[in-house]
Tab-separated table of C-alpha atoms in Angstrom:
chain	number	residue	atom	x	y	z
A	1	MET	CA	63.819	48.777	-54.564
A	2	GLY	CA	65.363	50.671	-51.591
A	3	LEU	CA	63.901	53.527	-49.554
A	4	GLU	CA	65.990	56.183	-51.302
A	5	GLU	CA	64.836	54.938	-54.696
A	6	ASP	CA	61.201	54.932	-53.484
A	7	ILE	CA	61.546	58.550	-52.358
A	8	GLU	CA	63.185	59.442	-55.670
A	9	ASN	CA	60.031	58.267	-57.444
A	10	LEU	CA	57.729	60.447	-55.319
A	11	SER	CA	56.194	63.558	-56.846
A	12	ALA	CA	56.681	67.049	-55.389
A	13	ARG	CA	53.156	66.990	-53.968
A	14	GLU	CA	53.710	63.612	-52.284
A	15	ARG	CA	56.975	64.856	-50.728
A	16	ARG	CA	55.260	67.988	-49.399
A	17	VAL	CA	52.542	65.897	-47.746
A	18	LEU	CA	55.093	63.474	-46.295
A	19	SER	CA	57.183	66.350	-44.926
A	20	ALA	CA	54.081	68.035	-43.433
A	21	LEU	CA	53.132	64.834	-41.611
A	22	GLY	CA	56.609	64.735	-40.096
A	23	GLU	CA	56.074	68.212	-38.632
A	24	LEU	CA	52.441	67.717	-37.580
A	25	GLY	CA	52.950	64.388	-35.850
A	26	THR	CA	50.780	61.286	-35.789
A	27	GLU	CA	47.063	61.195	-36.464
A	28	SER	CA	47.062	64.372	-38.545
A	29	SER	CA	43.838	65.158	-40.378
A	30	VAL	CA	43.349	66.105	-44.019
A	31	GLU	CA	42.490	69.632	-42.889
A	32	ASP	CA	45.735	69.867	-40.870
A	33	VAL	CA	47.844	68.859	-43.872
A	34	GLN	CA	45.840	71.116	-46.153
A	35	GLU	CA	46.509	74.120	-43.931
A	36	ASP	CA	50.224	73.310	-43.582
A	37	THR	CA	50.915	72.679	-47.285
A	38	GLY	CA	48.475	75.092	-48.934
A	39	LEU	CA	47.304	72.262	-51.197
A	40	SER	CA	43.630	71.656	-51.954
A	41	GLN	CA	41.858	68.881	-50.103
A	42	SER	CA	41.599	66.757	-53.251
A	43	ALA	CA	45.341	67.229	-53.934
A	44	VAL	CA	46.174	66.145	-50.375
A	45	MET	CA	44.010	63.033	-50.713
A	46	ARG	CA	45.493	62.074	-54.100
A	47	ALA	CA	48.993	62.378	-52.675
A	48	ALA	CA	48.008	60.419	-49.544
A	49	LEU	CA	46.541	57.604	-51.611
A	50	GLU	CA	49.786	57.292	-53.569
A	51	LEU	CA	51.820	57.371	-50.353
A	52	GLU	CA	49.612	54.682	-48.819
A	53	GLU	CA	49.995	52.569	-51.957
A	54	ASN	CA	53.786	52.796	-51.544
A	55	GLY	CA	53.707	52.002	-47.826
A	56	PHE	CA	54.621	55.446	-46.405
A	57	LEU	CA	51.401	56.026	-44.465
A	58	GLU	CA	48.027	54.632	-43.513
A	59	ILE	CA	44.763	56.452	-44.141
A	60	GLN	CA	42.286	56.150	-41.290
A	61	GLU	CA	38.611	56.976	-41.393
A	62	LYS	CA	36.587	57.799	-38.315
A	63	LYS	CA	32.883	58.559	-38.304
A	64	HIS	CA	31.696	61.542	-36.288
A	65	ARG	CA	28.137	62.511	-35.461
A	66	ILE	CA	27.633	66.257	-35.716
A	67	VAL	CA	24.679	67.758	-33.856
A	68	SER	CA	23.315	71.050	-35.262
A	69	ILE	CA	20.553	73.350	-34.044
A	70	THR	CA	17.707	74.104	-36.472
A	71	GLU	CA	16.007	77.461	-37.061
A	72	GLU	CA	13.063	76.348	-34.920
A	73	GLY	CA	15.491	75.281	-32.217
A	74	LYS	CA	17.093	78.755	-32.305
A	75	SER	CA	13.695	80.401	-31.816
A	76	TYR	CA	13.010	78.236	-28.736
A	77	LEU	CA	16.515	78.916	-27.444
A	78	GLU	CA	15.745	82.641	-27.514
A	79	ASP	CA	12.158	82.423	-26.237
A	80	SER	CA	12.045	79.116	-24.258
A	81	LEU	CA	10.148	75.940	-25.052
A	82	PRO	CA	6.338	76.316	-25.338
A	83	GLU	CA	5.718	73.976	-22.383
A	84	ARG	CA	7.995	76.190	-20.268
A	85	LYS	CA	5.925	79.290	-21.137
A	86	VAL	CA	2.677	77.511	-20.242
A	87	LEU	CA	4.229	76.211	-17.005
A	88	GLU	CA	5.193	79.758	-15.990
A	89	THR	CA	1.628	80.882	-16.745
A	90	LEU	CA	0.290	78.029	-14.575
A	91	GLU	CA	2.426	79.270	-11.675
A	92	GLU	CA	0.245	82.367	-11.579
A	93	GLU	CA	-3.103	80.921	-12.708
A	94	LYS	CA	-3.040	77.532	-10.854
A	95	TYR	CA	-5.771	76.339	-13.216
A	96	LEU	CA	-5.715	77.162	-16.905
A	97	PRO	CA	-8.653	76.348	-19.230
A	98	ILE	CA	-7.367	74.461	-22.274
A	99	ASP	CA	-9.074	76.902	-24.645
A	100	SER	CA	-7.327	79.888	-23.032
A	101	ILE	CA	-3.739	78.576	-23.359
A	102	PRO	CA	-2.908	80.430	-26.616
A	103	GLU	CA	-4.086	83.799	-25.262
A	104	LYS	CA	-2.726	83.471	-21.715
A	105	SER	CA	0.693	82.134	-22.780
A	106	ASP	CA	1.101	84.193	-25.944
A	107	LEU	CA	1.363	81.084	-28.136
A	108	SER	CA	-0.095	80.119	-31.471
A	109	GLU	CA	-2.787	77.452	-31.406
A	110	GLY	CA	-0.367	74.918	-32.884
A	111	LYS	CA	2.320	75.584	-30.284
A	112	ALA	CA	-0.299	75.559	-27.530
A	113	ASN	CA	-1.285	72.023	-28.575
A	114	ILE	CA	2.380	70.988	-28.610
A	115	SER	CA	2.883	72.429	-25.126
A	116	THR	CA	-0.067	70.502	-23.682
A	117	GLY	CA	1.312	67.213	-24.959
A	118	TRP	CA	4.794	67.838	-23.573
A	119	LEU	CA	3.475	69.089	-20.207
A	120	LYS	CA	1.666	65.789	-19.743
A	121	LYS	CA	4.606	63.743	-21.052
A	122	LYS	CA	7.039	65.445	-18.660
A	123	GLY	CA	4.573	65.175	-15.772
A	124	TRP	CA	4.504	68.940	-15.221
A	125	ALA	CA	0.730	69.265	-15.550
A	126	GLU	CA	-2.397	67.170	-15.799
A	127	ILE	CA	-5.808	67.739	-17.330
A	128	GLU	CA	-8.862	67.909	-15.085
A	129	GLU	CA	-12.501	68.860	-15.567
A	130	LYS	CA	-13.590	71.852	-13.519
A	131	GLU	CA	-17.184	73.102	-13.696
A	132	GLY	CA	-17.679	71.428	-17.060
A	133	THR	CA	-14.474	72.858	-18.531
A	134	LYS	CA	-11.216	71.014	-19.208
A	135	VAL	CA	-8.354	72.728	-17.422
A	136	LEU	CA	-4.613	72.273	-16.924
A	137	LYS	CA	-3.421	71.914	-13.347
A	138	ILE	CA	0.232	72.108	-12.323
A	139	THR	CA	1.687	69.024	-10.593
A	140	ASP	CA	4.347	68.666	-7.887
A	141	ASP	CA	6.908	67.818	-10.618
A	142	GLY	CA	5.786	70.963	-12.400
A	143	GLN	CA	6.419	73.030	-9.258
A	144	LYS	CA	9.954	71.585	-9.052
A	145	ALA	CA	10.516	72.281	-12.760
A	146	LEU	CA	9.840	75.968	-12.106
A	147	GLU	CA	13.022	76.089	-10.067
A	148	GLU	CA	15.419	74.415	-12.526
A	149	LYS	CA	15.671	73.717	-16.245
A	150	ALA	CA	14.998	70.269	-17.628
A	151	LYS	CA	17.721	68.302	-19.422
A	152	ASP	CA	16.294	68.986	-22.901
A	153	GLU	CA	16.419	72.728	-22.146
A	154	LEU	CA	20.000	72.407	-20.901
A	155	LEU	CA	20.898	70.510	-24.091
A	156	LEU	CA	19.382	73.295	-26.179
A	157	GLY	CA	21.519	75.711	-24.178
A	158	GLU	CA	24.662	73.939	-25.422
A	159	PHE	CA	24.072	75.770	-28.718
A	160	GLU	CA	24.113	79.247	-27.146
A	161	ASP	CA	27.442	80.106	-28.778
A	162	THR	CA	27.626	77.585	-31.629
A	163	GLU	CA	25.409	76.021	-34.274
A	164	ASN	CA	27.302	72.693	-34.439
A	165	THR	CA	28.939	70.398	-31.939
A	166	LEU	CA	30.170	66.832	-31.866
A	167	TRP	CA	27.882	64.293	-30.196
A	168	ASP	CA	30.864	62.991	-28.189
A	169	GLN	CA	31.487	66.475	-26.735
A	170	ILE	CA	28.005	66.759	-25.239
A	171	PRO	CA	27.778	65.668	-21.552
A	172	THR	CA	26.480	62.120	-21.301
A	173	ASP	CA	23.383	62.957	-19.238
A	174	LEU	CA	22.346	65.615	-21.783
A	175	ALA	CA	23.188	63.419	-24.802
A	176	ASP	CA	20.332	61.119	-23.729
A	177	GLU	CA	17.955	63.947	-24.690
A	178	ILE	CA	19.228	64.199	-28.298
A	179	PRO	CA	16.550	61.805	-29.692
A	180	ASN	CA	13.776	63.923	-28.062
A	181	LEU	CA	14.941	67.235	-29.500
A	182	ARG	CA	15.668	65.555	-32.810
A	183	SER	CA	12.116	64.145	-33.001
A	184	ARG	CA	10.798	67.675	-32.349
A	185	GLY	CA	12.870	69.068	-35.224
A	186	LEU	CA	14.883	71.337	-32.926
A	187	ILE	CA	18.226	69.723	-33.722
A	188	ARG	CA	19.542	67.541	-36.523
A	189	VAL	CA	22.242	64.893	-36.517
A	190	LYS	CA	24.550	64.169	-39.442
A	191	GLU	CA	27.321	61.627	-39.806
A	192	ARG	CA	30.615	62.869	-41.193
A	193	VAL	CA	33.718	60.884	-42.041
A	194	ARG	CA	36.955	62.406	-40.790
A	195	ARG	CA	40.079	61.173	-42.531
A	196	GLY	CA	43.449	61.186	-40.890
A	197	PHE	CA	46.971	59.919	-41.617
A	198	ASN	CA	49.460	57.857	-39.655
A	199	LEU	CA	53.047	57.487	-40.834
A	200	THR	CA	54.251	53.903	-41.082
A	201	GLU	CA	57.749	52.845	-40.038
A	202	LYS	CA	58.827	53.379	-43.643
A	203	GLY	CA	57.291	56.858	-43.568
A	204	GLN	CA	59.103	57.722	-40.322
A	205	ASP	CA	62.411	56.512	-41.781
A	206	SER	CA	61.898	58.656	-44.886
A	207	LEU	CA	61.849	61.820	-42.759
A	208	ASN	CA	65.564	61.325	-42.090
A	209	LEU	CA	66.306	61.550	-45.820
A	210	ASP	CA	66.214	64.492	-48.234
A	211	LEU	CA	62.614	65.193	-49.222
A	212	GLU	CA	63.483	68.267	-51.321
A	213	TYR	CA	62.245	67.911	-54.866
A	214	THR	CA	63.482	69.224	-58.179
A	215	GLU	CA	60.588	69.597	-60.597
A	216	LYS	CA	60.793	67.050	-63.391
A	217	VAL	CA	59.268	67.215	-66.851
A	218	SER	CA	56.798	64.415	-67.462
A	219	GLU	CA	55.877	65.313	-71.044
A	220	LEU	CA	58.021	66.301	-73.989
A	221	SER	CA	56.367	69.318	-75.600
A	222	SER	CA	56.946	70.543	-79.140
A	223	GLU	CA	58.620	73.640	-77.686
A	224	LEU	CA	61.169	71.559	-75.743
A	225	LEU	CA	62.002	69.582	-78.868
A	226	ARG	CA	62.142	72.637	-81.144
A	227	THR	CA	64.400	74.678	-78.867
A	228	GLY	CA	66.566	71.786	-77.727
A	229	ARG	CA	65.755	72.537	-74.070
A	230	TRP	CA	64.892	68.873	-73.572
A	231	ARG	CA	68.672	68.318	-73.111
A	232	GLU	CA	68.705	70.645	-70.080
A	233	VAL	CA	65.544	69.695	-68.171
A	234	ASN	CA	65.110	66.887	-65.666
A	235	LEU	CA	63.035	64.177	-67.343
A	236	LYS	CA	60.793	62.099	-65.095
A	237	GLU	CA	61.532	58.389	-65.079
A	238	TYR	CA	58.672	55.969	-65.567
A	239	ASN	CA	58.403	52.584	-63.957
A	240	VAL	CA	56.937	50.518	-66.775
A	241	THR	CA	56.704	47.446	-64.511
A	242	ALA	CA	54.529	49.158	-61.861
A	243	GLU	CA	51.169	47.581	-61.175
A	244	VAL	CA	48.130	49.484	-62.395
A	245	SER	CA	44.510	49.431	-61.314
A	246	PRO	CA	42.362	46.954	-63.256
A	247	VAL	CA	40.255	48.376	-66.072
A	248	TYR	CA	36.839	46.847	-66.744
A	249	PRO	CA	35.560	47.666	-70.232
A	250	GLY	CA	31.858	47.836	-70.984
A	251	LYS	CA	30.517	44.457	-72.038
A	252	GLU	CA	27.349	42.452	-72.366
A	253	HIS	CA	25.939	40.343	-69.546
A	254	PRO	CA	27.529	36.852	-69.773
A	255	GLN	CA	24.191	35.146	-70.408
A	256	ARG	CA	23.315	37.693	-73.120
A	257	ARG	CA	26.737	37.064	-74.667
A	258	MET	CA	25.990	33.336	-74.778
A	259	ILE	CA	22.615	33.978	-76.406
A	260	GLU	CA	24.198	36.196	-79.043
A	261	ARG	CA	26.835	33.560	-79.709
A	262	LEU	CA	24.185	30.918	-80.411
A	263	ARG	CA	22.242	33.401	-82.561
A	264	SER	CA	25.335	34.111	-84.689
A	265	ILE	CA	26.046	30.366	-85.091
A	266	LEU	CA	22.513	29.627	-86.305
A	267	LEU	CA	22.447	32.592	-88.689
A	268	ARG	CA	25.814	31.543	-90.094
A	269	ILE	CA	24.644	27.997	-90.898
A	270	GLY	CA	21.562	29.222	-92.715
A	271	PHE	CA	18.792	29.511	-90.113
A	272	LYS	CA	16.260	32.356	-90.126
A	273	GLU	CA	15.134	33.936	-86.843
A	274	ILE	CA	11.430	34.155	-85.991
A	275	ARG	CA	9.513	35.686	-83.086
A	276	GLY	CA	6.143	35.051	-81.490
A	277	PRO	CA	3.829	36.564	-78.870
A	278	ILE	CA	4.426	36.242	-75.128
A	279	VAL	CA	0.680	35.908	-74.476
A	280	GLU	CA	-0.299	32.675	-76.195
A	281	SER	CA	-3.348	30.429	-76.469
A	282	GLU	CA	-3.309	26.894	-75.087
A	283	PHE	CA	-4.005	25.826	-78.652
A	284	TRP	CA	-0.569	26.831	-79.946
A	285	ASN	CA	1.258	26.208	-76.677
A	286	PHE	CA	-0.133	22.669	-76.183
A	287	ASP	CA	-2.920	21.412	-78.507
A	288	ALA	CA	-1.124	21.947	-81.813
A	289	LEU	CA	1.859	20.096	-80.290
A	290	PHE	CA	-0.311	17.004	-79.724
A	291	GLN	CA	-0.052	17.496	-75.979
A	292	ALA	CA	-3.203	16.152	-74.321
A	293	GLN	CA	-5.446	18.565	-72.452
A	294	ASN	CA	-5.220	16.319	-69.386
A	295	HIS	CA	-1.401	16.171	-69.580
A	296	PRO	CA	0.322	16.988	-66.213
A	297	ALA	CA	2.223	19.934	-67.769
A	298	ARG	CA	-1.116	21.734	-68.164
A	299	GLU	CA	-1.679	21.888	-64.425
A	300	ILE	CA	-1.676	25.337	-62.838
A	301	HIS	CA	1.708	24.795	-61.125
A	302	ASP	CA	3.414	24.674	-64.549
A	303	THR	CA	1.479	27.215	-66.615
A	304	LEU	CA	0.680	30.841	-65.849
A	305	SER	CA	-2.931	31.446	-66.894
A	306	LEU	CA	-4.338	34.912	-67.595
A	307	SER	CA	-7.681	36.404	-66.579
A	308	LYS	CA	-7.470	39.044	-69.320
A	309	PRO	CA	-8.136	38.651	-72.154
A	310	GLU	CA	-10.855	36.168	-71.264
A	311	SER	CA	-10.382	34.230	-74.496
A	312	ALA	CA	-7.726	34.001	-77.221
A	313	LYS	CA	-8.697	34.071	-80.899
A	314	ILE	CA	-7.997	31.076	-83.114
A	315	LEU	CA	-8.078	32.363	-86.682
A	316	ASP	CA	-8.161	28.988	-88.422
A	317	GLU	CA	-11.213	27.078	-87.151
A	318	ASN	CA	-10.592	24.259	-89.664
A	319	LEU	CA	-7.151	23.717	-88.193
A	320	LEU	CA	-8.719	23.583	-84.733
A	321	LYS	CA	-11.092	20.830	-85.962
A	322	ARG	CA	-8.216	18.814	-87.455
A	323	VAL	CA	-6.189	19.088	-84.224
A	324	LYS	CA	-9.274	18.034	-82.252
A	325	GLU	CA	-9.681	14.973	-84.476
A	326	ALA	CA	-6.017	14.014	-83.973
A	327	HIS	CA	-6.428	14.238	-80.182
A	328	GLU	CA	-9.687	12.296	-80.022
A	329	ASN	CA	-9.251	9.641	-82.720
A	330	GLY	CA	-5.661	9.863	-83.912
A	331	VAL	CA	-4.121	10.148	-87.385
A	332	ALA	CA	-1.581	8.209	-89.441
A	333	GLY	CA	-2.579	4.931	-87.803
A	334	SER	CA	-2.521	6.110	-84.171
A	335	ASP	CA	-5.486	6.015	-81.772
A	336	GLY	CA	-4.907	9.576	-80.482
A	337	TRP	CA	-5.466	10.302	-76.803
A	338	GLU	CA	-9.058	8.970	-76.802
A	339	TYR	CA	-10.709	11.692	-74.725
A	340	ASP	CA	-13.235	14.476	-75.355
A	341	PHE	CA	-11.300	17.474	-76.671
A	342	ASP	CA	-12.579	20.799	-75.288
A	343	GLU	CA	-12.316	23.721	-77.737
A	344	GLU	CA	-12.809	26.240	-74.917
A	345	VAL	CA	-9.622	24.969	-73.285
A	346	SER	CA	-7.805	25.704	-76.565
A	347	ARG	CA	-8.905	29.336	-76.351
A	348	ARG	CA	-7.594	29.933	-72.825
A	349	PRO	CA	-4.863	32.616	-72.741
A	350	ILE	CA	-1.576	31.847	-70.970
A	351	LEU	CA	1.971	33.149	-70.818
A	352	ARG	CA	4.037	31.176	-73.320
A	353	SER	CA	5.730	28.267	-71.540
A	354	GLN	CA	7.815	27.084	-74.522
A	355	THR	CA	9.135	28.642	-77.728
A	356	THR	CA	7.979	25.503	-79.619
A	357	ALA	CA	4.635	27.308	-79.848
A	358	ASP	CA	6.288	29.879	-82.144
A	359	SER	CA	7.851	27.168	-84.324
A	360	VAL	CA	4.575	25.313	-84.843
A	361	ARG	CA	2.696	28.553	-85.563
A	362	TYR	CA	5.305	29.305	-88.255
A	363	LEU	CA	5.007	25.793	-89.718
A	364	ALA	CA	1.232	26.224	-90.034
A	365	ARG	CA	1.861	29.255	-92.272
A	366	GLN	CA	4.774	27.644	-94.161
A	367	PRO	CA	3.794	24.011	-94.867
A	368	ASP	CA	6.171	23.649	-97.828
A	369	PRO	CA	9.923	22.992	-97.597
A	370	PRO	CA	12.538	24.144	-97.104
A	371	VAL	CA	12.063	25.574	-93.606
A	372	LYS	CA	15.018	26.302	-91.374
A	373	VAL	CA	14.157	28.660	-88.522
A	374	PHE	CA	14.934	29.341	-84.862
A	375	CYS	CA	13.451	31.384	-82.038
A	376	ILE	CA	15.272	32.745	-78.977
A	377	ASP	CA	12.934	34.331	-76.448
A	378	LYS	CA	11.646	34.332	-72.880
A	379	VAL	CA	9.290	31.665	-71.569
A	380	PHE	CA	7.310	31.685	-68.336
A	381	ARG	CA	6.368	28.914	-65.904
A	382	ARG	CA	4.899	28.886	-62.433
A	383	GLU	CA	7.959	27.523	-60.710
A	384	ARG	CA	8.946	27.812	-57.086
A	385	ILE	CA	12.000	30.056	-57.366
A	386	ASP	CA	15.128	28.496	-55.885
A	387	TYR	CA	18.773	27.920	-56.760
A	388	GLN	CA	17.918	25.932	-59.904
A	389	HIS	CA	14.449	27.195	-60.911
A	390	LEU	CA	13.166	30.536	-62.188
A	391	ALA	CA	9.696	31.632	-63.292
A	392	GLU	CA	11.112	33.450	-66.336
A	393	PHE	CA	14.059	32.316	-68.428
A	394	PRO	CA	15.375	32.381	-72.033
A	395	GLN	CA	14.909	29.385	-74.313
A	396	ALA	CA	16.106	28.613	-77.857
A	397	GLU	CA	14.053	26.524	-80.300
A	398	GLY	CA	15.043	25.413	-83.778
A	399	ILE	CA	13.310	23.405	-86.500
A	400	VAL	CA	14.280	22.134	-89.958
A	401	MET	CA	11.847	20.789	-92.567
A	402	ALA	CA	13.053	19.217	-95.810
A	403	PRO	CA	12.381	16.057	-97.906
A	404	GLU	CA	14.151	12.903	-96.700
A	405	LEU	CA	15.333	14.387	-93.390
A	406	ASN	CA	16.116	11.713	-90.819
A	407	PHE	CA	17.353	11.261	-87.267
A	408	ARG	CA	21.023	11.289	-88.306
A	409	HIS	CA	20.553	14.783	-89.746
A	410	LEU	CA	19.172	15.882	-86.362
A	411	LEU	CA	22.212	14.513	-84.513
A	412	GLY	CA	24.496	16.237	-87.020
A	413	TYR	CA	22.865	19.633	-86.453
A	414	LEU	CA	23.022	19.229	-82.666
A	415	LYS	CA	26.684	18.237	-82.705
A	416	GLN	CA	27.665	21.154	-84.935
A	417	ILE	CA	25.801	23.669	-82.757
A	418	LEU	CA	27.234	22.390	-79.463
A	419	VAL	CA	30.811	22.149	-80.769
A	420	GLU	CA	30.630	25.762	-82.008
A	421	MET	CA	29.305	26.730	-78.555
A	422	GLY	CA	32.582	25.404	-77.130
A	423	ILE	CA	31.419	21.973	-75.910
A	424	SER	CA	33.703	19.477	-77.621
A	425	LYS	CA	32.715	16.296	-75.787
A	426	ILE	CA	29.070	15.330	-76.391
A	427	ARG	CA	26.950	12.251	-75.891
A	428	PHE	CA	23.394	11.456	-76.988
A	429	ARG	CA	20.878	9.298	-75.140
A	430	PRO	CA	17.224	8.379	-75.763
A	431	GLY	CA	14.609	10.808	-74.475
A	432	TYR	CA	10.838	11.219	-74.375
A	433	PHE	CA	8.752	14.278	-75.297
A	434	PRO	CA	5.002	14.332	-76.037
A	435	TYR	CA	5.357	15.722	-79.553
A	436	THR	CA	8.552	14.080	-80.911
A	437	GLU	CA	9.353	10.490	-81.812
A	438	PRO	CA	12.126	9.408	-81.848
A	439	SER	CA	13.459	11.795	-79.179
A	440	VAL	CA	16.960	12.423	-77.881
A	441	GLU	CA	18.722	14.330	-75.119
A	442	ALA	CA	22.254	15.706	-75.439
A	443	ASP	CA	24.785	15.906	-72.599
A	444	GLY	CA	28.013	17.879	-72.580
A	445	TYR	CA	31.143	17.013	-70.603
A	446	PHE	CA	32.646	19.819	-68.540
A	447	PRO	CA	36.195	19.015	-67.374
A	448	GLU	CA	36.171	21.723	-64.674
A	449	LEU	CA	33.314	19.857	-62.977
A	450	ASP	CA	34.257	16.367	-64.198
A	451	GLU	CA	30.546	15.892	-64.978
A	452	TRP	CA	28.183	15.206	-67.855
A	453	ILE	CA	25.453	17.878	-67.858
A	454	GLU	CA	22.137	17.698	-69.721
A	455	LEU	CA	21.984	20.556	-72.249
A	456	LEU	CA	19.043	20.084	-74.610
A	457	GLY	CA	16.175	17.942	-75.808
A	458	ALA	CA	15.336	17.191	-79.431
A	459	GLY	CA	13.469	14.861	-81.752
A	460	MET	CA	11.448	14.394	-84.943
A	461	PHE	CA	7.923	15.869	-84.846
A	462	ARG	CA	5.219	13.178	-84.620
A	463	PRO	CA	2.756	12.617	-87.504
A	464	GLU	CA	-0.088	13.535	-85.082
A	465	LEU	CA	1.436	17.034	-84.923
A	466	LEU	CA	2.341	17.409	-88.608
A	467	GLU	CA	-0.725	15.981	-90.377
A	468	PRO	CA	-3.302	18.460	-88.968
A	469	LEU	CA	-0.950	21.245	-90.176
A	470	ASN	CA	-0.972	19.710	-93.710
A	471	ILE	CA	2.792	19.115	-93.514
A	472	GLU	CA	3.956	16.156	-95.591
A	473	TYR	CA	7.667	16.288	-94.881
A	474	PRO	CA	9.768	15.328	-91.844
A	475	VAL	CA	10.590	18.046	-89.317
A	476	LEU	CA	13.395	17.878	-86.803
A	477	ALA	CA	13.277	20.102	-83.702
A	478	TRP	CA	15.448	20.942	-80.692
A	479	GLY	CA	15.273	23.217	-77.637
A	480	ILE	CA	18.021	24.642	-75.415
A	481	GLY	CA	17.634	26.233	-71.986
A	482	PHE	CA	20.408	28.796	-71.502
A	483	SER	CA	20.400	29.164	-67.728
A	484	ARG	CA	22.058	25.859	-66.905
A	485	LEU	CA	24.668	26.294	-69.623
A	486	ALA	CA	25.374	29.845	-68.399
A	487	MET	CA	25.761	28.615	-64.816
A	488	ILE	CA	28.348	26.052	-65.859
A	489	ARG	CA	30.257	28.495	-68.037
A	490	MET	CA	30.333	31.151	-65.288
A	491	GLY	CA	31.026	28.790	-62.398
A	492	ILE	CA	27.956	29.692	-60.322
A	493	GLU	CA	25.701	27.335	-58.385
A	494	ASP	CA	22.603	29.506	-57.832
A	495	MET	CA	20.555	30.369	-60.929
A	496	ARG	CA	19.314	33.553	-59.234
A	497	ASP	CA	22.871	34.937	-59.354
A	498	LEU	CA	22.470	35.313	-63.132
A	499	HIS	CA	20.045	38.186	-62.554
A	500	LYS	CA	21.400	40.067	-59.539
A	501	ASN	CA	22.995	43.468	-60.118
A	502	ASP	CA	26.391	42.653	-58.628
A	503	ILE	CA	28.632	45.039	-60.586
A	504	ASP	CA	31.845	43.640	-59.074
A	505	TRP	CA	30.901	40.102	-60.151
A	506	LEU	CA	29.893	41.279	-63.641
A	507	ASN	CA	33.141	43.243	-64.050
A	508	LYS	CA	35.210	40.144	-63.322
A	509	GLN	CA	33.430	37.917	-65.843
A	510	PRO	CA	35.874	37.147	-68.693
A	511	LEU	CA	35.302	38.375	-72.239
A	512	ARG	CA	34.840	35.013	-73.938
């Protein structure tokens, strides 16, 4: 597209701005163009942005610091600084009792206190004790100050005829005093951005061409069609191949989208969703899962214990006794863990560290098949937060109970779920978990990384877990941590990035 064609596509407003810049010269400001064209500031900026987009000009921004005098500063400008008034009083009195400053210098008590501090700071006076009374005494520097104004007073004088000035226009030796007057509330400093325009080579060349503009119609109205005037007017041409600014529609967070996808898959294949409490007892979080009370996962670095409430309630004491028996002596032919089970440990409140606690609680209330439920919720662990660990993260747990369930059924469920989540290449390998036997872990292959990544753990609940709950049928269970899967899907390496409020990053996440 040539220069003449580019100019042809410019609007009347853009041509007016371009023409004004040709008359005003380089480095023209928005205000200059506004005054020359009669356009509003927003209209000038919209036109300038379009012209910059098409290579006719460059928009430059320069920050300016504007120094303004305050109302208090104006009062001192008219009546001098309080330390100056006290200094002039000292010239006559030589010694001035501290208590007499307000009366002698015609100052309020507050301003008298301010003046004393600044007299000492400037070295104009010092405090002595004379006949048991504290007095101000003028110094040699104070005597000199009587003959000429100090720099802060000269700076204040810069505002004799104006309320605002640019920092850069204040003499350098006086500008050093700006922080002092600012700290006293006598002046204020604000930063302003001044925008200006520079014509590019293309913009300069365009000035040699015709920038006159015939108004074109951009919209066919009913009146134009009804009267037939559309045949006479100039219709604006549209460039349907022009690039447009990207549009980012509202959408869910990518990790939330993944959670909702799994939820919809499980609901579609017949699962029911359940929920449980965040504050849990160690009984449901560990004991009922046949996890020994001296198991390493119970240590404080894994579990977040609570001081309030002091104790959690266990509504079924008979169930507690049966779980205790399984831990101490075993069931179904096992020897248990062979240690002394402590019921007080069972009652300790913690933040839930696994959603399996919700599944087992549900099983205790529903011991008869069929059971097909899942839970998606937050869990909490005392982790050292780094690029691959968080103290709070979402977890999904699912269980199925039915007569004659076996390990092959478990693998079938896992494969169906992962394939529907978009992971087509899966492998299973043996695993170990305290409350399942046999156990399995599933890995997914991600071509973009050329790696197998661990995705979930699963297994069949052990008899030591099921028998105390009076469950006579096999139960398969699995758990998925979303964070790692989300990281892979979104191409990020630091788990903390999942939770930062980076709007630009969130906007660019695909809708899939």
